[in-house]
C-alpha positions in Angstrom: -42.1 72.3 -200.8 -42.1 69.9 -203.4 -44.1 71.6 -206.1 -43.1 75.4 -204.9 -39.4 74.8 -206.5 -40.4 73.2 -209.8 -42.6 75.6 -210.6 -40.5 78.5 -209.4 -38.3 77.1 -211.8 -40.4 76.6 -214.8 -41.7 80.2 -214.5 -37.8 81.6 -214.3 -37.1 79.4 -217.0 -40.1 80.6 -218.8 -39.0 84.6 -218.3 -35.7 83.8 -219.6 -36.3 82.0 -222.7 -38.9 82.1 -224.4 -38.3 78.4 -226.7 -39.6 75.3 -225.4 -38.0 73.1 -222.7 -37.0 69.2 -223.0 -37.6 67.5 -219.9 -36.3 63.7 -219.6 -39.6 62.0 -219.9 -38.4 59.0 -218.0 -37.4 61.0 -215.1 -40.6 63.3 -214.9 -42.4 59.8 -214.6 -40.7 58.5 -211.6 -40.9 62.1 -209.6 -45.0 62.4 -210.4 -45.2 58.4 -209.3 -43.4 59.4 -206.5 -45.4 62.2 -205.5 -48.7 60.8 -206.4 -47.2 57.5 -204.0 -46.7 60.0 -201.2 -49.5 61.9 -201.4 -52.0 58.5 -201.3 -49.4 56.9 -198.4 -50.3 60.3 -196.5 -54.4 60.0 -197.2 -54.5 55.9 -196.9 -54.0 55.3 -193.4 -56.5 58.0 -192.3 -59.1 56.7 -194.9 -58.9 53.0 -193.6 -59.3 54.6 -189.8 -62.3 56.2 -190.9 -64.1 53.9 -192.6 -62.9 50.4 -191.1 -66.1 48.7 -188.8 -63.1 48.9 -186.0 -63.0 52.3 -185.6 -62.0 52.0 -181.6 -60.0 55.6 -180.1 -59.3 55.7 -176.7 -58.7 59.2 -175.2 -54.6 59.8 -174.2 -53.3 63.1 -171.8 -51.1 64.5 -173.2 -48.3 66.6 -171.5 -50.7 70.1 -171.0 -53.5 67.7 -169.3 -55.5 67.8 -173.0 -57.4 65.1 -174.2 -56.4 63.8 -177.6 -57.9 61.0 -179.5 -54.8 58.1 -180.1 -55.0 55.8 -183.0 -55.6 52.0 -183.0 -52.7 50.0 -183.2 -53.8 48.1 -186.8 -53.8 51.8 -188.1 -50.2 52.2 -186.6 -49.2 48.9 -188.2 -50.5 50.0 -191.3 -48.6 53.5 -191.1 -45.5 51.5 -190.6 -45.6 49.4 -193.5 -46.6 52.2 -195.7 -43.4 54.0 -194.8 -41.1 50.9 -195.3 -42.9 50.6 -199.0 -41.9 54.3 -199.3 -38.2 53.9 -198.2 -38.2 50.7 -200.3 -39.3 53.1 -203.5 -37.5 55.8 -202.3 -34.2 53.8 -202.7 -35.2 52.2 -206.0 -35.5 55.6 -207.4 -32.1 56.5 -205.9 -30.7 53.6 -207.4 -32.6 54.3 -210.6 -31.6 57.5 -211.0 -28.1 56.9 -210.3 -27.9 54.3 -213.2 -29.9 56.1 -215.7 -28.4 60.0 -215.3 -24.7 58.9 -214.6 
């Protein structure tokens, strides 16, 4: 999803004219911080379950009678903060963007 379109784009771009492209530097920045936030927000949680001394599961049923491992509530916690810092960043770019492209 989020690097299918651009580089669908750069390649139709790149079929039609064959001159180089000028990106807006600033706003390439912020997208690849973005991504590179999201993509270590998605690996962090799972990391620190891993390797933390306090690696407690508990088995859970789930609705088909299968057991499933749950995770422990600090990873949770942790989970939830990252995606409040995301939202927080999120809207900063929105508000960023707004300002700087209007």
């Amino acid at each position: 999803g989020s690097l299918l379109l651009p580089g669908v784009s750069f390649v139709a771009r790149g079929l039609v004219r064959f001159k180089r492209e000028k990106f807006n530097k600033p706003s390439v920045t912020m997208n690849s911080l973005l991504l590179l936030l999201a993509a270590m927000s998605v690996a962090l949680p799972n990391a620190y379950n891993e390797t933390t001394s306090e690696r407690r599961r508990w088995e859970c049923m789930t609705q088909s009678n299968r057991l499933r491992y749950c995770t422990v509530p600090h990873v949770i916690s942790l989970s939830r903060f990252i995606a409040v810092v995301l939202l927080a960043c999120y809207l900063v770019m929105l508000v960023w963007s707004t300002l700087t492209h209007s």
